[in-house]
Coordinates of C-alpha atoms in Angstrom, one line a residue:
Chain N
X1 CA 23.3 10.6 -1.2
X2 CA 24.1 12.7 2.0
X3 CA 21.4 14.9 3.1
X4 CA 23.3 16.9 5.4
X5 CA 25.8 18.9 3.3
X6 CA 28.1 21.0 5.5
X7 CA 26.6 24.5 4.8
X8 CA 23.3 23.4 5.6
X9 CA 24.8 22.3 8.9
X10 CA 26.5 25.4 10.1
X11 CA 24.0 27.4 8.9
X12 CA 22.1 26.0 11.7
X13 CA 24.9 25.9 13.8
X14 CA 23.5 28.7 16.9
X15 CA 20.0 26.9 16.6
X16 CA 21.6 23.1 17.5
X17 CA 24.5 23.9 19.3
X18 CA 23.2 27.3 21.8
X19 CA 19.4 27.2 21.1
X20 CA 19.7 30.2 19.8
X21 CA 16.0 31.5 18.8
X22 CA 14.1 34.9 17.6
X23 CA 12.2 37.5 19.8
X24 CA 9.9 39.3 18.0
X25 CA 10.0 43.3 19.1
X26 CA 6.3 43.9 18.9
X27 CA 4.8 41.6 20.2
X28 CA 7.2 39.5 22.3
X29 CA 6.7 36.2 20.6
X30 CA 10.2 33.9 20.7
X31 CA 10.0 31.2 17.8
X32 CA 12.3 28.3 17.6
X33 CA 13.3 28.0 14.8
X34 CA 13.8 31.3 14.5
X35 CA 11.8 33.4 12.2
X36 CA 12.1 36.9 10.8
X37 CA 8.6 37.7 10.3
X38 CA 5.9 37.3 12.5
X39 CA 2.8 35.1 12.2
X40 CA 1.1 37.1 15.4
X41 CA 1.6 40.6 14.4
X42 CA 3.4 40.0 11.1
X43 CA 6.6 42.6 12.4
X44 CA 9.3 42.0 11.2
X45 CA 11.7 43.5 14.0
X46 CA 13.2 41.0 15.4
X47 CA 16.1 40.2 18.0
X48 CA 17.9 36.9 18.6
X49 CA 17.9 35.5 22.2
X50 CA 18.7 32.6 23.9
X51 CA 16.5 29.8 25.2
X52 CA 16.6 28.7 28.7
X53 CA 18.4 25.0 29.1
X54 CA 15.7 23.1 31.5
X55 CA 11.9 22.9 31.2
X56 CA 9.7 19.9 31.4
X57 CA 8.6 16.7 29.0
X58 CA 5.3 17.8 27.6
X59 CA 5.1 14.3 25.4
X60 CA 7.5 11.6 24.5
X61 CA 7.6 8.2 22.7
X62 CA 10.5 5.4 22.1
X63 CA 11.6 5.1 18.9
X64 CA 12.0 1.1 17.8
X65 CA 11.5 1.0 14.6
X66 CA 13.7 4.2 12.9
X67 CA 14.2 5.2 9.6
X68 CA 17.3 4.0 8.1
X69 CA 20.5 6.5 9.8
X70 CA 19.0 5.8 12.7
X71 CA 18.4 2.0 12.8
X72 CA 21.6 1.6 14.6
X73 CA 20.6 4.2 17.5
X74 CA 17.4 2.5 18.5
X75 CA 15.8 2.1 20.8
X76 CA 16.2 5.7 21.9
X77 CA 13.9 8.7 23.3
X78 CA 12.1 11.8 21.2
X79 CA 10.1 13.9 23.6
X80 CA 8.6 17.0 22.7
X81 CA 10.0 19.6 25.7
X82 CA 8.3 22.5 27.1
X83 CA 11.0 24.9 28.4
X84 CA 10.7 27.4 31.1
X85 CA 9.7 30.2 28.9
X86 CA 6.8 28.2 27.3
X87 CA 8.8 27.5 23.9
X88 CA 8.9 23.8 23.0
X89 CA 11.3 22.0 21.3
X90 CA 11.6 18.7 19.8
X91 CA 14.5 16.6 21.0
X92 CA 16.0 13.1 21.9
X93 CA 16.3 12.8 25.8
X94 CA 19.4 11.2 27.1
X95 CA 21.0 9.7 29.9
X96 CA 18.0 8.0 30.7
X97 CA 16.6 4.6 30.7
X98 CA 13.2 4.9 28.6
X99 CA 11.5 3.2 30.9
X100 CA 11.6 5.8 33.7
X101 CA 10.6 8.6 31.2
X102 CA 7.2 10.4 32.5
X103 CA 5.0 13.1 31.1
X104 CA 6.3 16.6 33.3
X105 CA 9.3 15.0 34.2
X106 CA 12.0 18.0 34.6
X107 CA 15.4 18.0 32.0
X108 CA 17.9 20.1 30.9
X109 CA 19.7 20.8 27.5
X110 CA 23.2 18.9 26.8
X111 CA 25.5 18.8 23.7
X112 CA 25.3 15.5 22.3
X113 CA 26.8 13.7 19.0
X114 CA 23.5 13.4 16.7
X115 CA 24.5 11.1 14.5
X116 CA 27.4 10.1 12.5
X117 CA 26.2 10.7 8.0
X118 CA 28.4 7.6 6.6
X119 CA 32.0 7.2 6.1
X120 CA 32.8 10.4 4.7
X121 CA 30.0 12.4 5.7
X122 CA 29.9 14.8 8.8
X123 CA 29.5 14.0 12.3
X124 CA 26.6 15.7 13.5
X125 CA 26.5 17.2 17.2
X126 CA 23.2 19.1 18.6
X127 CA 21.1 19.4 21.9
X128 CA 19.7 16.5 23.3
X129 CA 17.9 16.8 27.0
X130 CA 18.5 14.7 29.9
X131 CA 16.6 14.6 33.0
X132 CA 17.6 16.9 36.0
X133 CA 17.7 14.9 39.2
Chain B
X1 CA -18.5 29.7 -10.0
X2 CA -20.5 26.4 -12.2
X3 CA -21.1 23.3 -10.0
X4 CA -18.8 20.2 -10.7
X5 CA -20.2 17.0 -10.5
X6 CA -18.5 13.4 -10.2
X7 CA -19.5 11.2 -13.6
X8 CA -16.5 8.4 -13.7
X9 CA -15.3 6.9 -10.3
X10 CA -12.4 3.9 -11.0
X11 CA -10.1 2.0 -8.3
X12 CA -7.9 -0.5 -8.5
X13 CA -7.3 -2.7 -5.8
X14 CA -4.7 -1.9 -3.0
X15 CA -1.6 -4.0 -2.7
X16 CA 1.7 -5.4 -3.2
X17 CA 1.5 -5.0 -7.1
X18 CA 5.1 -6.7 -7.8
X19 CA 3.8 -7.5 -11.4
X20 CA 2.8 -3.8 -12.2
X21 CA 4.8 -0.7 -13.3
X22 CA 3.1 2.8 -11.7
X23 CA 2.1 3.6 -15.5
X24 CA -0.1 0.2 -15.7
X25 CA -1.7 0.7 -12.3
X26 CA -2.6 4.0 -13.0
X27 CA -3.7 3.4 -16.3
X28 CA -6.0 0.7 -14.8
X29 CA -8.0 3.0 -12.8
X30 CA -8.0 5.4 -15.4
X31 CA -9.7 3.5 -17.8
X32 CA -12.0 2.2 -15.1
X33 CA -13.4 6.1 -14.7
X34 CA -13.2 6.9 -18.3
X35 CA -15.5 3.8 -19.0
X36 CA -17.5 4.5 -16.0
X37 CA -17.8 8.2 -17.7
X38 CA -19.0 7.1 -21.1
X39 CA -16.0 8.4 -22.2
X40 CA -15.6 12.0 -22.9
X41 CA -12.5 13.8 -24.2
X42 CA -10.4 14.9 -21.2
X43 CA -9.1 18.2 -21.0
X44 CA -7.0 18.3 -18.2
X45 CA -5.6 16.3 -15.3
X46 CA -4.5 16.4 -12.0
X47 CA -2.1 13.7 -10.1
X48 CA -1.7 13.0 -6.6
X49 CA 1.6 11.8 -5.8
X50 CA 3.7 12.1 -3.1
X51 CA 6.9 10.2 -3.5
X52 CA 7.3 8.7 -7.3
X53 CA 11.3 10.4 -7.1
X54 CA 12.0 8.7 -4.3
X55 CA 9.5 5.4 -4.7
X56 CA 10.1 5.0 -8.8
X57 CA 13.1 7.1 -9.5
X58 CA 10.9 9.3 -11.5
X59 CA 10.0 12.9 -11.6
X60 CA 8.4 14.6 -14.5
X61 CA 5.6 11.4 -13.5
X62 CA 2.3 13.4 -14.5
X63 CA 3.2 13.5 -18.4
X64 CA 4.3 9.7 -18.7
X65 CA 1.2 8.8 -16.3
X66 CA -1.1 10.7 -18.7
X67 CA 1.2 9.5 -22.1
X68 CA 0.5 5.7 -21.0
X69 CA -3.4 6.3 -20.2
X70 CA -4.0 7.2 -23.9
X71 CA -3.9 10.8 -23.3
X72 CA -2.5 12.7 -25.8
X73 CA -1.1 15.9 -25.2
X74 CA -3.6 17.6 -22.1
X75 CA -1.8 19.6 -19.6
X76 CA -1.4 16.9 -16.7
X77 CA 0.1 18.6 -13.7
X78 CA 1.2 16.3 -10.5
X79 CA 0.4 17.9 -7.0
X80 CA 2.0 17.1 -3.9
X81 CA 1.3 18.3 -0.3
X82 CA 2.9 15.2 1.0
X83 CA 0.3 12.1 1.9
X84 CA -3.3 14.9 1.7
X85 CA -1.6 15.3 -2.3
X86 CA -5.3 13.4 -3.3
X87 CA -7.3 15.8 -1.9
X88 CA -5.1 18.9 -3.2
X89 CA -5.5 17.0 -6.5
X90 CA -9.3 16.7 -6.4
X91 CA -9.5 20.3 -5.1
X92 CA -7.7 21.4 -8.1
X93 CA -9.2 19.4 -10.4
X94 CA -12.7 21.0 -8.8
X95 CA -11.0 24.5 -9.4
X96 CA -10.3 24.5 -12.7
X97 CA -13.9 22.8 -13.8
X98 CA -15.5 25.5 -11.7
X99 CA -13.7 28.2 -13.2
X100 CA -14.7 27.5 -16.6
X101 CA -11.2 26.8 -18.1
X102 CA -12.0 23.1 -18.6
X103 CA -15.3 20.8 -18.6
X104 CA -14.0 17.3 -18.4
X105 CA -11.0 16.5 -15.9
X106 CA -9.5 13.6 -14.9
X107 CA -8.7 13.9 -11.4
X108 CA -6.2 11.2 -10.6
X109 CA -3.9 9.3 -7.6
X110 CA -1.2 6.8 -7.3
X111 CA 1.7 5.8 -5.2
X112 CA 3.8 3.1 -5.9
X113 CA 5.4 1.9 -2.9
X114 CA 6.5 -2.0 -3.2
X115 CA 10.0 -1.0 -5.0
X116 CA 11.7 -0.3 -1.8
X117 CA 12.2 -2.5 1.3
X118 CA 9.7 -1.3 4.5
X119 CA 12.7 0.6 6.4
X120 CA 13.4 2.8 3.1
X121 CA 9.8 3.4 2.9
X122 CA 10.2 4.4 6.7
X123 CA 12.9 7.2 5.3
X124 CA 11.1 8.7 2.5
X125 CA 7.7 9.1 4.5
X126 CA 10.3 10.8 7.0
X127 CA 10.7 13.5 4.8
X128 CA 7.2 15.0 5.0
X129 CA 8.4 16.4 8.2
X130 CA 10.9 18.8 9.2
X131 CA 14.2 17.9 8.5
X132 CA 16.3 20.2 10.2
X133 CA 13.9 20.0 13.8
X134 CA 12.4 16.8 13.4
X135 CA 14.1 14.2 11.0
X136 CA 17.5 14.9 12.3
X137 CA 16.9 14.2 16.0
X138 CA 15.6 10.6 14.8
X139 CA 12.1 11.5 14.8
X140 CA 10.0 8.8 12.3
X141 CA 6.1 9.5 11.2
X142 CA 4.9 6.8 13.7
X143 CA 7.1 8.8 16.5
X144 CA 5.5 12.2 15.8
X145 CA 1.9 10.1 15.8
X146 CA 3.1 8.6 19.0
X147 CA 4.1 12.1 20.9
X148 CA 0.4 13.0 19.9
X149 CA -1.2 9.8 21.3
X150 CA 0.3 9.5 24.3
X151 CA -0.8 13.5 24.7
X152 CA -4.2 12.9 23.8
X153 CA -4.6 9.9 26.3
X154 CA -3.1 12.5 29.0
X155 CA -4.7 14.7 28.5
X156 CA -8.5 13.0 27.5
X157 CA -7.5 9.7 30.1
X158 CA -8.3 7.4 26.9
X159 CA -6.9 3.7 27.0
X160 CA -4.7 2.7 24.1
X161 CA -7.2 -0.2 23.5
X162 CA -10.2 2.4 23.0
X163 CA -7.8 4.1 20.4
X164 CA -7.4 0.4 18.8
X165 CA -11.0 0.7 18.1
X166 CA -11.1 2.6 15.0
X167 CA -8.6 -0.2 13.7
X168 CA -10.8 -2.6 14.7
X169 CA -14.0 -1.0 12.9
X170 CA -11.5 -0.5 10.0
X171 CA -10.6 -4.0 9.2
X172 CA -14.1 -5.3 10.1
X173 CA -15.6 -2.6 7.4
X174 CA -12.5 -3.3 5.0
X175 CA -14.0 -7.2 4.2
X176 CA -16.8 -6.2 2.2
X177 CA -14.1 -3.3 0.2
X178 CA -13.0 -5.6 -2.5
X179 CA -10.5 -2.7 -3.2
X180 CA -9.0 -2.9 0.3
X181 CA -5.9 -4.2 1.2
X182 CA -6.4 -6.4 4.1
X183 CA -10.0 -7.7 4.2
X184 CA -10.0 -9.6 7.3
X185 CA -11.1 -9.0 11.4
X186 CA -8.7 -7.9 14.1
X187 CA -9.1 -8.0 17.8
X188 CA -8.1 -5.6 19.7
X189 CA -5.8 -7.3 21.9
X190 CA -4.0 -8.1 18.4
X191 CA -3.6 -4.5 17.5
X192 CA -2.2 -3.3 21.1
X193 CA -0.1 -6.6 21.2
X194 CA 1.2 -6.0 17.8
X195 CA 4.8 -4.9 17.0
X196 CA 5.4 -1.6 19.0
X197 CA 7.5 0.8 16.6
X198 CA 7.0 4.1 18.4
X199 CA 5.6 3.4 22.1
X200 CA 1.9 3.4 22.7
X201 CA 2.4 3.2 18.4
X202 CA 2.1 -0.7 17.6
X203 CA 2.4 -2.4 13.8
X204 CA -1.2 -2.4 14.0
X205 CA -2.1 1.6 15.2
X206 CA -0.4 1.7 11.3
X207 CA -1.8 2.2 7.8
X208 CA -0.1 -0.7 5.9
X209 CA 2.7 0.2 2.7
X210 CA 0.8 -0.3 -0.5
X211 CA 0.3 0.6 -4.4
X212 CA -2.9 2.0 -5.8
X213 CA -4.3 4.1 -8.4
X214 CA -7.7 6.0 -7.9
X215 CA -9.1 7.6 -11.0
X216 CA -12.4 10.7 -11.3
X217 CA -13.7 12.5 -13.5
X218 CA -15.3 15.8 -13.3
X219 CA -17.9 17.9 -15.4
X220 CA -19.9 20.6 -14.9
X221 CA -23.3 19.6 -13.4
X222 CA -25.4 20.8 -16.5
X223 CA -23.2 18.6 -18.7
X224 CA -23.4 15.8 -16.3
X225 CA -27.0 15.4 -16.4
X226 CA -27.2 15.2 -19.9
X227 CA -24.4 12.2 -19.5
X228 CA -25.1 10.1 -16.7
X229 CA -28.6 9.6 -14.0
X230 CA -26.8 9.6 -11.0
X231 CA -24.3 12.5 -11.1
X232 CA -22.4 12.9 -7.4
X233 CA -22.3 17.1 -7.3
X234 CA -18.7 18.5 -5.3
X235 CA -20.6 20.7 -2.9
X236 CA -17.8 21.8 -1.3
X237 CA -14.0 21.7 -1.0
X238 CA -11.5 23.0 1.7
X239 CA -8.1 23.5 2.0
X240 CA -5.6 24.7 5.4
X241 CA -2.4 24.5 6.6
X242 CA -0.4 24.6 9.5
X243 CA 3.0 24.8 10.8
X244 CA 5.4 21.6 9.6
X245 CA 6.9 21.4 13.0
X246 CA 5.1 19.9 15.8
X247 CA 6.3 21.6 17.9
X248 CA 5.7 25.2 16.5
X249 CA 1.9 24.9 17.3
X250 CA 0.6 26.0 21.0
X251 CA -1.3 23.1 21.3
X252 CA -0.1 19.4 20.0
X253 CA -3.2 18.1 19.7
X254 CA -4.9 21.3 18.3
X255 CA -5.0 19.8 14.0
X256 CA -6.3 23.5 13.3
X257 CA -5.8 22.7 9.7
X258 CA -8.5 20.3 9.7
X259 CA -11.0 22.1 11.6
X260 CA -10.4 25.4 9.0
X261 CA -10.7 23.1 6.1
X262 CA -13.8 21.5 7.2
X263 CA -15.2 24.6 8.2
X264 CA -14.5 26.5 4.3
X265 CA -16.2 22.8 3.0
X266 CA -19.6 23.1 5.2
X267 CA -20.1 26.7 4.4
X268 CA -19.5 26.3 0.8
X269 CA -21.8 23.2 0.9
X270 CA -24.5 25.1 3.0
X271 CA -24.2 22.2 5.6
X272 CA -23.2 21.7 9.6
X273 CA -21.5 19.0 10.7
X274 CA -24.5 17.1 12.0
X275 CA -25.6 16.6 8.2
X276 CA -23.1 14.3 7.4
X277 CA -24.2 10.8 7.0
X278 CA -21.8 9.0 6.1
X279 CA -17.4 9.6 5.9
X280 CA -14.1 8.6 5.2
X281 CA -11.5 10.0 7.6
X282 CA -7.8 9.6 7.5
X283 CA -6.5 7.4 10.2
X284 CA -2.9 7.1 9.0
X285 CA -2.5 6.2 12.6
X286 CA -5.3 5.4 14.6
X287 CA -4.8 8.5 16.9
X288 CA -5.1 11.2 13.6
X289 CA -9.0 9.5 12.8
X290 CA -9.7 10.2 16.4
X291 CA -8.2 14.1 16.2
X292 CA -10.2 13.9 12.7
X293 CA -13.4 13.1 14.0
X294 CA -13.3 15.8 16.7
X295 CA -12.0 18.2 14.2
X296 CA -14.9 18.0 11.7
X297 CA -17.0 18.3 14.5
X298 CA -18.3 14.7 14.6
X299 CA -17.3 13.9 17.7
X300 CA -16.8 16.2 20.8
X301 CA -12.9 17.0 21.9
X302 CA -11.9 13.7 23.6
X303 CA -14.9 11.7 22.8
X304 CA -14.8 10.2 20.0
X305 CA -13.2 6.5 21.8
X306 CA -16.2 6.4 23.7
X307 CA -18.4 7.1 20.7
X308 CA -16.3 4.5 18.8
X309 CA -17.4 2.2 21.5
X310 CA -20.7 2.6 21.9
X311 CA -21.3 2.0 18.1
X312 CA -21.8 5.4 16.6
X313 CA -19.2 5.2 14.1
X314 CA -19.9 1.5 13.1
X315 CA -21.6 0.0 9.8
X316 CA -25.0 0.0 11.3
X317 CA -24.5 3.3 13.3
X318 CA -25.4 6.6 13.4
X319 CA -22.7 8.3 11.3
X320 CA -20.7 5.3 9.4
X321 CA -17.3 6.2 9.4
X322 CA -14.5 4.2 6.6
X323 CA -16.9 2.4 4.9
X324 CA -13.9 1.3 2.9
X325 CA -11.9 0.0 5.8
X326 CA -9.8 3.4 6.0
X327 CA -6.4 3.8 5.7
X328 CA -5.8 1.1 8.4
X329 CA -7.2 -1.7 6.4
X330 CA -8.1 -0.3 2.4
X331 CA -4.7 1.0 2.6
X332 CA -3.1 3.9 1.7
X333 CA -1.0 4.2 -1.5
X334 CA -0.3 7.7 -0.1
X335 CA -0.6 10.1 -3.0
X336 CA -3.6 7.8 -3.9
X337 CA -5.6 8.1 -0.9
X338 CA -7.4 11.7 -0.5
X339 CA -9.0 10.3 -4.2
X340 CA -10.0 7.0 -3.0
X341 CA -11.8 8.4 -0.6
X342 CA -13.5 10.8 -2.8
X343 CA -14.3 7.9 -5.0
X344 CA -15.7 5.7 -2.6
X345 CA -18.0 8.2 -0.9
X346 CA -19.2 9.0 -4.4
X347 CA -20.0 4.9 -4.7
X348 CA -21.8 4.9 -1.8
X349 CA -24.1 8.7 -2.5
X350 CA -25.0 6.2 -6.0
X351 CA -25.5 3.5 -3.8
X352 CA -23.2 1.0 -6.1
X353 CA -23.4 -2.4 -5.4
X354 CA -19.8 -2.7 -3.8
X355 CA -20.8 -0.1 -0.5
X356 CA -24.5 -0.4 0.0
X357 CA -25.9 0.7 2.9
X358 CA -29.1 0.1 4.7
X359 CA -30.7 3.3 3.0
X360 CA -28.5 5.4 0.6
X361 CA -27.0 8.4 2.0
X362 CA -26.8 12.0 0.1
X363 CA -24.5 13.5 1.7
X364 CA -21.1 12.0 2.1
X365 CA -17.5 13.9 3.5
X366 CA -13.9 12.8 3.0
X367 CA -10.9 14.0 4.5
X368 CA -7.2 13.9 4.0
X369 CA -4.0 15.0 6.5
X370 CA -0.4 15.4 5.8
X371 CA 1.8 14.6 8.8
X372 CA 0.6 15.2 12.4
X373 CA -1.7 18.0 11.5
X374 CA 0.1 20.1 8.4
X375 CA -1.8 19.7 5.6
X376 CA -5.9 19.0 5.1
X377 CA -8.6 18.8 2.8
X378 CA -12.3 18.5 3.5
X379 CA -14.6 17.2 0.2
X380 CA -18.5 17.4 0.9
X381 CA -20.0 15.3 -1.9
X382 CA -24.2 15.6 -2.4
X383 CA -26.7 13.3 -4.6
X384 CA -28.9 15.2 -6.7

């Protein structure tokens, strides 16, 4: 069974491909994913905006042992990034040999193919990170 | 609001039960707790189960769990808030005694995980976390534990082998658990030399894949005294959430859902933290026990290796933590768990044979935790 049907995908579409995230009018708060009510001043006026490309790696770990779609990918870099504005995002980091990853090390956002969901299923592109030199 | 007490406590053991369907194992602790209960007519139940549609092929479980125990006909409801479902399942088991809609109810867990080869296990416990943020950029449960570790050591400068610890104290504690799943010593260098799956994550930072079934049942106090001498009261429960993505919390190594839990149990109890005596904690990875222990205020922030090491925590210590060998070494048959620990406290508060301790403790906590922080309970159980 595929777990990535196509309208779940491109529903998602401006969150994986453009970081696109929500601003919330009272408050100022940006969540990613984007929400449409608030959990700081429960508004719900809200404006989409864009997240900036580079920020830092807050955390990371290598990934050798994956679950199953990814057994063939490993092993490979998840680091939890802290962006310039503050907002973190989870992401692989790419273009880098693991061993040279550190904790505050700078990166920037690139378009990456994710993962490919069987024979007939979709190919599945989205942001990875890689570091800035 | 009545008081609930604890009158039937039954385990099975935890392991690779290739010769039992999830109906016997479950069956087999509920009979253990009904026997251990004198019996009484059960009114109600409530299942902890995380996976069974994805472990057995079977939803609807709580009915034919209940059918195959021998009871006939009681609502039977299965809860799940992914691997914390005991605790939610003891929490509403306590609920609906308290309330006054039921006196006896069987409060039950099980997971049944030996039907599937270890990387599909790997795949289902993926999908606790959040699939469209998390999952899909190849994130695994030991990888979200891992971006937490390798914070906390950061951030707290904590070796990986003072982490190992609380695997260490586990196994040691888990020989004397004839429930537990692997009763025998580790060293440390074995754990930090172990298999790495998520780096600083090793084989051995790991709770182990296993079936159980943990079986209580509940009463109101009043009728409890009239039943059994040693009744275990529920002094006090607690429930919290908190975001499913990591990465939507300010701080990663901020488990706020533990803290709010354990803070609704100890007021509802009357208690502080310091009046603990003796706990189970849920080190699904060695790194959450540590976060746990801080959490429920056992430990100061970024302590809690050094208090590991210096004893506190151990058998003879201070504060015994996982008596049982925790989830590192009794196992952890997911949806299973939150009531083993439960059950076990409640064995030691009656001092039972199988988790003496020097002098019998009264007041006993367990805790449970769904992913890296998303889902906990806090149960404070008192002697009377």
């Amino acid at each position: 069974m595929s777990d990535l049907r196509v309208p779940k995908l491109w529903r998602e579409i401006p969150q994986h491909y453009r970081l696109e995230a929500s601003k919330c009018l009272t408050c100022g708060r940006i969540y990613f994913p984007p929400k449409t009510v608030c959990n700081n001043c429960k508004s719900k006026n809200f404006e989409k905006t864009l997240l900036p490309r580079k920020g830092v790696i807050e955390t990371f770990t290598i990934i050798r042992q994956a679950p199953s779609k990814y057994e063939l990918y490993v092993p490979y870099a998840v680091a939890v990034v802290k962006l310039e504005n503050g907002v973190k995002v989870l992401s692989q980091i790419t273009d880098c040999e693991p061993d040279k990853l550190q904790i505050g090390m700078p990166v920037e956002a690139v378009i990456r193919r994710l993962y490919d969901d069987g024979e007939n299923g979709v190919i599945h592109y989205g942001f990875k990170f890689r570091p800035v030199f | 609001m009545r008081d609930v007490a604890i009158i039937g406590v039954g385990l099975t053991k935890v392991d690779m039960h290739f010769d039992k369907s999830i109906r016997e194992l479950f069956k087999e602790a509920v009979s253990k707790a009904l026997d251990d209960a004198f019996n009484p007519d059960i009114e109600s139940a409530y299942i902890g189960n995380m996976a069974a549609d994805e472990f057995n092929n079977q939803k609807n479980i709580s009915s034919l769990l209940i059918d195959f125990s021998g009871l006939n006909n009681i609502p039977s409801t299965r809860i799940e808030t992914g691997e914390s479902s005991g605790g939610s399942a003891l929490i509403a088991g306590f609920n609906d005694v308290a309330s006054g809609l039921h006196d006896f109810v069987l409060v039950g867990g099980v997971e049944k995980m030996s039907e599937v080869v270890s990387s599909e296990a790997e795949s289902i416990m993926s999908l606790g976390m959040f699939h469209e943020y998390e999952t899909i950029h190849g994130l695994s449960p030991e990888g979200a534990a891992a971006l937490v570790m390798r914070l906390y050591m950061h951030r707290y400068n904590v070796k990986e082998e003072d982490i190992a610890l609380l695997a260490q104290l586990d196994h040691k504690n888990a020989v004397n658990n004839p429930y537990a799943q692997l009763r025998f010593e580790v060293t440390v260098e074995s754990i930090i030399k172990a298999r790495p799956l998520a780096d600083p994550i090793t084989l051995m930072h790991c709770a182990p894949l296993g079936d159980g079934a943990a079986a209580l049942i509940l009463c109101p106090m009043d009728k409890a005294k009239k039943i059994t001498d040693n009744p275990i009261q529920i002094a006090g429960v607690g429930q919290a959430s908190d975001t499913l993505g990591l990465t939507q919390r300010d701080d990663l190594l901020d488990f706020k859902a533990i803290r709010l839990a354990a803070d609704k149990a100890y007021k509802m109890a009357g208690i502080e933290a310091k009046d603990i005596q003796v706990a189970e904690i849920f080190d699904s990875y060695t790194i959450y026990g540590l976060i746990a222990l801080e959490e429920l205020g056992l430990a100061n922030r970024g302590e809690a290796a050094a208090m590991l090491k210096n004893g506190y925590f151990s058998k003879d210590g201070v504060k015994p933590v996982n008596i049982s060998g925790g989830l590192k070494a009794r196992g952890h048959p997911i949806g299973a768990t939150g009531v083993y620990q439960s059950a076990e406290i409640a064995l030691m508060l009656r001092g039972d044979a199988q988790f003496k301790l020097d002098s019998t403790p009264e007041i006993g906590l367990a805790q449970t935790l769904s992913g890296a922080g998303v889902n906990s309970t806090v149960q404070i159980l008192r002697r009377v």
